[in-house]
Short mmCIF file of C-alpha atoms in Angstrom, two decimals:
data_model
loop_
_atom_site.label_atom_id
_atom_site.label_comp_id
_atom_site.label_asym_id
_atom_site.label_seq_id
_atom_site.Cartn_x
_atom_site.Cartn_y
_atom_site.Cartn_z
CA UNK X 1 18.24 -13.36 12.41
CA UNK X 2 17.20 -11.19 9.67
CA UNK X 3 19.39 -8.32 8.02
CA UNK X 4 18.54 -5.99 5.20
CA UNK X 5 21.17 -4.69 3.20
CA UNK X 6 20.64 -1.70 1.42
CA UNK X 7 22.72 -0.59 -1.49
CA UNK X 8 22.75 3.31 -1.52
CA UNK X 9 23.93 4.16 -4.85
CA UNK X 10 21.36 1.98 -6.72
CA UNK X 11 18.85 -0.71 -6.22
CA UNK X 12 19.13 -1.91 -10.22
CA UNK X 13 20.97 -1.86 -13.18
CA UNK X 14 18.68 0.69 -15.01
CA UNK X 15 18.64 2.76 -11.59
CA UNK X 16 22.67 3.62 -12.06
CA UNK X 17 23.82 7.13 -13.00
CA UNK X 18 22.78 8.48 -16.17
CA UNK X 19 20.62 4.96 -16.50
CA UNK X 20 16.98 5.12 -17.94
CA UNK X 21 15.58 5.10 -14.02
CA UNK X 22 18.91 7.19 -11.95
CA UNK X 23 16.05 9.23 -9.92
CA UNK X 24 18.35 9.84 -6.72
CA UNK X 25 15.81 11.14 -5.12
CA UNK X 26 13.32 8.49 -5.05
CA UNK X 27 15.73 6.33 -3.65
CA UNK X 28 16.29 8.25 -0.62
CA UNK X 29 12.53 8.33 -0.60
CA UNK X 30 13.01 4.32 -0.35
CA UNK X 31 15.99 4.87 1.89
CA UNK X 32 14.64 6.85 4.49
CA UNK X 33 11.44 4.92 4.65
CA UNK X 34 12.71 2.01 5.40
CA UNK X 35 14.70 3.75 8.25
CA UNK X 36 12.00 5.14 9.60
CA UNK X 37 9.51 1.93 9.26
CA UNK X 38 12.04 -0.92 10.04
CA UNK X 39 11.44 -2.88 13.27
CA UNK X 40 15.54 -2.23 13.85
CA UNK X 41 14.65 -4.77 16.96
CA UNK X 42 14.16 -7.60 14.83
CA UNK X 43 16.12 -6.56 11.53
CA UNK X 44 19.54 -5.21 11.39
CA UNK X 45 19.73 -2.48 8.61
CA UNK X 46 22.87 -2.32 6.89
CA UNK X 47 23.30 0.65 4.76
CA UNK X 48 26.67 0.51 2.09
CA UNK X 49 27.36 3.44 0.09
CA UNK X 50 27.75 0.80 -2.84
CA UNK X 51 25.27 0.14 -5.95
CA UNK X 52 23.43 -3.09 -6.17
CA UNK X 53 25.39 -4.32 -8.99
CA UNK X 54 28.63 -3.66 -7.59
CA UNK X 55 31.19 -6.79 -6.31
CA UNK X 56 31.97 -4.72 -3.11
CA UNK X 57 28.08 -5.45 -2.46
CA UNK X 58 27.57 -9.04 -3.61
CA UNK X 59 31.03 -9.74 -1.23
CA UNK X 60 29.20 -7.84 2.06
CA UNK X 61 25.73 -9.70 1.29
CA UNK X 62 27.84 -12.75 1.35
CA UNK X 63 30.14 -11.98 4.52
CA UNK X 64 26.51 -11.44 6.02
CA UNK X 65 25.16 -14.42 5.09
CA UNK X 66 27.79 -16.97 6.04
CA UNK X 67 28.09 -14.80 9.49
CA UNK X 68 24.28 -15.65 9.95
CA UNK X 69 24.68 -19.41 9.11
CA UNK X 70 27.34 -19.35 10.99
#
């Protein structure tokens, strides 16, 4: 099984409101590419309205992966 998760409020630490590269826009450029290019029957796209950097995200990449090992 394969599962992207995709952190909607940033993908980096410079890419964080009112960070060097905060360019909202290009990451719903990002966003809604890889909704519209992902084979969604072979990868499950998880979209969290979290940043990269935040615990809520590192704790849901985690659930994921031990429910995949699983």
């Amino acid at each position: 099984p394969t599962t992207l998760m995709v952190p909607l409020q940033g993908v980096s630490m410079l890419d964080a409101d009112g960070q060097a590269f905060w360019a909202p826009d290009a990451d719903e450029a990002l966003f809604q590419a890889l909704r519209d290019n992902v084979d969604t029957s072979k990868v499950t796209l998880v979209e969290l309205d979290l940043h990269i950097n935040d615990d809520s995200f590192a704790d849901a990449v985690a659930e994921q992966l031990l429910t995949m090992l699983a």
